[in-house]
Tab-separated table of C-alpha atoms and ligand atoms in Angstrom:
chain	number	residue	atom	x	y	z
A	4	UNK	CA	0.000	0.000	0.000
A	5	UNK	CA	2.548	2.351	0.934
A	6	UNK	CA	6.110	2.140	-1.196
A	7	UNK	CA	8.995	3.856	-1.038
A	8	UNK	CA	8.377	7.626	-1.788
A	9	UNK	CA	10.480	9.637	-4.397
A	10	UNK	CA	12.931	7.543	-4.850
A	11	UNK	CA	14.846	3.815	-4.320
A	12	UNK	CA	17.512	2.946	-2.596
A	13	UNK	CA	20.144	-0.539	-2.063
A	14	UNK	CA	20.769	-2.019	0.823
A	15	UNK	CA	23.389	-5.016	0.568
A	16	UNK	CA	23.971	-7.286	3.862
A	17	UNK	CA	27.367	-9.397	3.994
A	18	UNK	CA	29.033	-11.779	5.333
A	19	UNK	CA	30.379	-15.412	5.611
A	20	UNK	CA	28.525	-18.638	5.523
A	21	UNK	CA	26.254	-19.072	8.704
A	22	UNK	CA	26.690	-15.417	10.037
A	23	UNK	CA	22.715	-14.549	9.583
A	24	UNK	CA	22.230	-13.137	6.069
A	25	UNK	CA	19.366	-15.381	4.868
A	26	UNK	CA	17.822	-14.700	8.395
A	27	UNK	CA	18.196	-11.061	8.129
A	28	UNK	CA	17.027	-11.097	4.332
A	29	UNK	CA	13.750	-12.948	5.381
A	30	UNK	CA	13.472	-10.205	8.678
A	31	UNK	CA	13.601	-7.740	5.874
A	32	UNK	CA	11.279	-9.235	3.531
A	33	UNK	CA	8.303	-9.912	6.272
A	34	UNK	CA	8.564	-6.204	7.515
A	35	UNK	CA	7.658	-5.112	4.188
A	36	UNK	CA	4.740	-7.566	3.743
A	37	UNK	CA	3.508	-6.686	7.024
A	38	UNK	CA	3.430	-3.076	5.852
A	39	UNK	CA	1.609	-3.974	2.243
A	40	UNK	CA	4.502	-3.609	0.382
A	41	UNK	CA	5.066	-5.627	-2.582
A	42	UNK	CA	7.678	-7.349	-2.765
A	43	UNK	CA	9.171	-9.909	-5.090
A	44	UNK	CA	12.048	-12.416	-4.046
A	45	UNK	CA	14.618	-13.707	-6.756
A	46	UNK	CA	17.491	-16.104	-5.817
A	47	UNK	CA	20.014	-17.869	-8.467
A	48	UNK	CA	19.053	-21.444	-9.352
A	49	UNK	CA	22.225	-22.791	-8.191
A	50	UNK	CA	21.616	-22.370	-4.687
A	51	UNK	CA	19.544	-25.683	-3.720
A	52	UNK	CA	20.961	-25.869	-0.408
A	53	UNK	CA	17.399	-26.807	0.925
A	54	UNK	CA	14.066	-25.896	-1.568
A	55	UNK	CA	14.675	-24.882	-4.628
A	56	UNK	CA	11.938	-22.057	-4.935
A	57	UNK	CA	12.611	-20.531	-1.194
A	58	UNK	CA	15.132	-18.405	0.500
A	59	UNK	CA	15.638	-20.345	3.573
A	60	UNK	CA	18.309	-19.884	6.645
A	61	UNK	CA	20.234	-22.462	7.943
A	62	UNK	CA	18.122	-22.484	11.187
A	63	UNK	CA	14.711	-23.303	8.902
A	64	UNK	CA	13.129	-20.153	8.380
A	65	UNK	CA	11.901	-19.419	4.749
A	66	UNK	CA	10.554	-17.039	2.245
A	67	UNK	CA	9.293	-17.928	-1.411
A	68	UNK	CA	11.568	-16.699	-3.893
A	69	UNK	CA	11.687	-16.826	-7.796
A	70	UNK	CA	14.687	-18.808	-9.162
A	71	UNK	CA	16.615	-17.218	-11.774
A	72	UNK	CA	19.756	-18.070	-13.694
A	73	UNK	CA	20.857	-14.488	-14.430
A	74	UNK	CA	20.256	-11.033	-14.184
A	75	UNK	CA	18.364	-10.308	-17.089
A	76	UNK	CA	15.257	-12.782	-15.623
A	77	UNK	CA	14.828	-10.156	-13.099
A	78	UNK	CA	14.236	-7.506	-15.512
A	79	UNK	CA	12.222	-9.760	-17.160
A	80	UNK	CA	9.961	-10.997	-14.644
A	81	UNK	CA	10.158	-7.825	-12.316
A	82	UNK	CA	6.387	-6.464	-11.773
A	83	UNK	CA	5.713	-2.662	-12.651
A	84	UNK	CA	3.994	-2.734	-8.980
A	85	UNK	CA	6.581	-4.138	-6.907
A	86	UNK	CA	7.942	-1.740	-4.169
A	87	UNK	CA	10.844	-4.196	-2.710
A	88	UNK	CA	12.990	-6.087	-4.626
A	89	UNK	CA	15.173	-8.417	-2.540
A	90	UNK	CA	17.927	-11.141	-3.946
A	91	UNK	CA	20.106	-13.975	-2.010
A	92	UNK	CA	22.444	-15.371	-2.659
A	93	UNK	CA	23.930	-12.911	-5.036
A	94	UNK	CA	27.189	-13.869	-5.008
A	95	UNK	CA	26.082	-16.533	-7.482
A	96	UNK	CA	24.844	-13.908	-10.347
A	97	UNK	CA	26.715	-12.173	-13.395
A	98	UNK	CA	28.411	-8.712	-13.043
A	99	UNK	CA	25.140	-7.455	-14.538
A	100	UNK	CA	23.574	-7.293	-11.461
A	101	UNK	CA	25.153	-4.220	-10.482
A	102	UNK	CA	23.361	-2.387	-13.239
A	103	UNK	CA	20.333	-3.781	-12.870
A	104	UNK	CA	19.836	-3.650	-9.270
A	105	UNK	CA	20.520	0.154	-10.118
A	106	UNK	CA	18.112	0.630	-12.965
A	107	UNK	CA	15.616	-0.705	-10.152
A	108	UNK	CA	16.438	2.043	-6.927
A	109	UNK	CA	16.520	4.516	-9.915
A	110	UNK	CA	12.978	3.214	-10.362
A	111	UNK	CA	12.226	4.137	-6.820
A	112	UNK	CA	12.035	0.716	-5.559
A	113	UNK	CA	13.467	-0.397	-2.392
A	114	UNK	CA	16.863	-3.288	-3.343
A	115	UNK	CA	17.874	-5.477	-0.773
A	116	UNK	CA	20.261	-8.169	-1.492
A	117	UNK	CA	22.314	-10.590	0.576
A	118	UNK	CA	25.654	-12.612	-0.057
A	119	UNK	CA	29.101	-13.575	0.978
A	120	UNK	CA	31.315	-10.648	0.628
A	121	UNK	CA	34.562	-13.568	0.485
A	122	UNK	CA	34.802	-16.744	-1.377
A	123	UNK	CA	36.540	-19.799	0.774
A	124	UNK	CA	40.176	-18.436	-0.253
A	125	UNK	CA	39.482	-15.017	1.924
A	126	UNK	CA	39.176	-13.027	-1.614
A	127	UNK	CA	36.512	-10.432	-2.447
A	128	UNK	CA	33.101	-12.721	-4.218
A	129	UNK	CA	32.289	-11.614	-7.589
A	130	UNK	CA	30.009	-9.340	-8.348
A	131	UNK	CA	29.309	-8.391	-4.121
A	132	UNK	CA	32.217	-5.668	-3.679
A	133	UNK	CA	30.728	-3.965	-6.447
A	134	UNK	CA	27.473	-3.673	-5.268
A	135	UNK	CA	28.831	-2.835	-1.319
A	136	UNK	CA	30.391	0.379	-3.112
A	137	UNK	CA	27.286	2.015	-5.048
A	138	UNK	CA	24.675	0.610	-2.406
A	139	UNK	CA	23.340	3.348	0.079
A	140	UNK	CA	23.457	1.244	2.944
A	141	UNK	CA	25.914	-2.011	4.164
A	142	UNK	CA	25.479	-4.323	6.907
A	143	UNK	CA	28.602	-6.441	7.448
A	144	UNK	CA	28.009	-9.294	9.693
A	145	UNK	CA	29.584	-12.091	11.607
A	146	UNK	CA	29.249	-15.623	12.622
A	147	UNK	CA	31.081	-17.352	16.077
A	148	UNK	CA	34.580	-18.888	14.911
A	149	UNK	CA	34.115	-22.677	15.280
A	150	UNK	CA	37.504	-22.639	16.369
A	151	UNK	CA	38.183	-19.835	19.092
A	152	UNK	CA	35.229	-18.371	19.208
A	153	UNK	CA	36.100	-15.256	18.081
A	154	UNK	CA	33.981	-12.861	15.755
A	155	UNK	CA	33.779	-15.015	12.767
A	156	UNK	CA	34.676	-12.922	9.457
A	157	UNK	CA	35.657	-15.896	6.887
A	158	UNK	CA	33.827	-19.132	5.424
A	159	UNK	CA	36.741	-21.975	5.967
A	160	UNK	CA	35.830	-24.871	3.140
A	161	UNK	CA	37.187	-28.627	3.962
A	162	UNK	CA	36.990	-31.693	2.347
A	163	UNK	CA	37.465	-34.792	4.229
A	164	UNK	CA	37.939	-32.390	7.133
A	165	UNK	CA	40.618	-30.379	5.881
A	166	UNK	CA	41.505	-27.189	4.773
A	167	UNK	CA	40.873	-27.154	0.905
A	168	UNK	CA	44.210	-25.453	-0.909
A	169	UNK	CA	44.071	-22.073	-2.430
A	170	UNK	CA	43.675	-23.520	-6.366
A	171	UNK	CA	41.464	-26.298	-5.508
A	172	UNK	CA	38.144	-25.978	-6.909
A	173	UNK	CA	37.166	-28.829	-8.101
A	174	UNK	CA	35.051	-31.386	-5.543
A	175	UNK	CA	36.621	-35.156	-5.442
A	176	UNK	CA	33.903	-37.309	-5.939
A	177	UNK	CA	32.601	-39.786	-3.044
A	178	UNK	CA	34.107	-36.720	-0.820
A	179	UNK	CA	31.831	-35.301	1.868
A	180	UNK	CA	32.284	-31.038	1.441
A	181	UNK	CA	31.351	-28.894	4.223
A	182	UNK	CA	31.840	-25.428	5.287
A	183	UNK	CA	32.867	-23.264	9.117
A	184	UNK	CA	32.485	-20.030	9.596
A	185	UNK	CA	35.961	-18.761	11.240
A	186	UNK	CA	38.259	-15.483	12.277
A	187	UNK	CA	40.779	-14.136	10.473
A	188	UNK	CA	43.378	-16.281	12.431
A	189	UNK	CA	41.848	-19.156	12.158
A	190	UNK	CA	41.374	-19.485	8.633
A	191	UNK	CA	42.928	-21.671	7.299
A	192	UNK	CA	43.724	-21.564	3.161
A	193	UNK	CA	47.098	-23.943	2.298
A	194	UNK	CA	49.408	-22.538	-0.606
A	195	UNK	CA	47.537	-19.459	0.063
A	196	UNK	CA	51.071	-17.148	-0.840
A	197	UNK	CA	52.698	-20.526	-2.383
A	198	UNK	CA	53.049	-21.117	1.033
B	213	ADP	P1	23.783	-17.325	6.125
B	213	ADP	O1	22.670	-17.011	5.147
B	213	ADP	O2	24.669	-16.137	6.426
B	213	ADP	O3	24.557	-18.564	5.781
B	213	ADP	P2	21.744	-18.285	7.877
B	213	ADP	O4	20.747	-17.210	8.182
B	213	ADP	O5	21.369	-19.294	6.830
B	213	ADP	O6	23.131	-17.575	7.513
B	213	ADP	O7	22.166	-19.106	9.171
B	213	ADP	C1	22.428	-18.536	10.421
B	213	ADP	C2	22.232	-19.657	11.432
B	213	ADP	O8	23.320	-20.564	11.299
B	213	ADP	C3	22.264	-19.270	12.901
B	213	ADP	O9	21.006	-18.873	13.380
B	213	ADP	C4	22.687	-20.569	13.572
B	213	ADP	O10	21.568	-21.363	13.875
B	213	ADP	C5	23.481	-21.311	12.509
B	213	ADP	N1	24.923	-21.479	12.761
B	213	ADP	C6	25.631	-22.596	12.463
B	213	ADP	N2	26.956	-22.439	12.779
B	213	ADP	C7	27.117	-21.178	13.262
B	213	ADP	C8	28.257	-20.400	13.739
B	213	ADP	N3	29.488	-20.904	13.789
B	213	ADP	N4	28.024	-19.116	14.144
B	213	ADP	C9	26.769	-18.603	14.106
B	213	ADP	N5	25.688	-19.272	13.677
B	213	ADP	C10	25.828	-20.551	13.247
B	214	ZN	ZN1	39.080	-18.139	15.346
């Protein structure tokens, strides 16, 4: 009933694996449905971590969301009537993201997207630092380090239980992968600096 007013605005909210974001996203998304706002919910199809047509956290909670394979399906299936347009997962999409998710605050719509700000090798995710610089507002969060508790910054990626090396990225089969969120100090990338 009542969108944003003169003009649109992007909010991005970052952050390693388990530290919240698909939580917060959801938060986000039910605040505006509680108000009447419309809101439409797009996440890339590679993400089927649980249901493939739902943003969902890692504690359960969920949100319908369209699955898309790149940027151009949301300016194809965005709705002249939607006031919030909200994305997870968006590490996952093309570099054209950034212009779209522009062309749609420009359209005074509210953006919110969500996504790791760091791949598993501690280095900066794709299209995300990108959108962190020409969004109006950031929220960087953290997880608990598995390991020392600490403020947990980085998403550590093992196989077999250990630390995956800087060049790997291919997935042995009949391996089990998994992922920790951890601190600076404790993450833990071999060959990193040839090291
Ligand atoms: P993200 O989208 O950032 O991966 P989620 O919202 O899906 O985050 O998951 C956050 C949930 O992950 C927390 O509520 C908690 O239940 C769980 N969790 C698992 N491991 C950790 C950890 N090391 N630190 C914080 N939360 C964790
Ligand atoms: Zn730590």
């Amino acid at each position: 009933m009542y969108g944003p007013k003169n003009h649109g605005w992007i909010e991005v909210v970052v952050g390693p694996m388990y530290s919240g974001k698909s939580e917060e996203i959801i938060r986000r998304i039910r605040r505006a449905k509680i108000a009447r706002q419309k809101v439409q919910v797009f996440k890339p199809e590679i993400d089927i971590r649980y249901g493939k047509d739902d943003v969902v956290s890692h504690c359960g909670e969920k949100e319908e969301a369209i699955p898309i394979n790149n940027s151009n399906d949301i300016v194809r299936l965005l709705e002249h009537d939607t006031d919030v347009v909200a994305v997870d997962e968006v590490q996952f999409l093309d570099d054209g993201i950034v212009g779209v998710l522009n062309k749609i605050a420009d359209q005074n719509k509210r953006v919110i997207c969500a996504g790791l700000d760091m791949d598993f090798r501690g280095e900066p995710f794709g299209c995300v630092p990108k959108l962190m610089a020409i969004a109006e507002f950031v929220d960087k969060i953290q997880a608990i380090c598995i390991v020392c508790g600490n403020p947990a910054t980085r998403t550590q990626r093992l196989i077999n239980g250990k630390p995956v090396i800087y060049s790997d990225k291919i997935v042995l089969i009949g391996a089990t992968e998994s992922y920790e969120a951890r601190c600076r100090k404790c993450h833990d990338v071999p060959k990193k600096d040839g090291v």
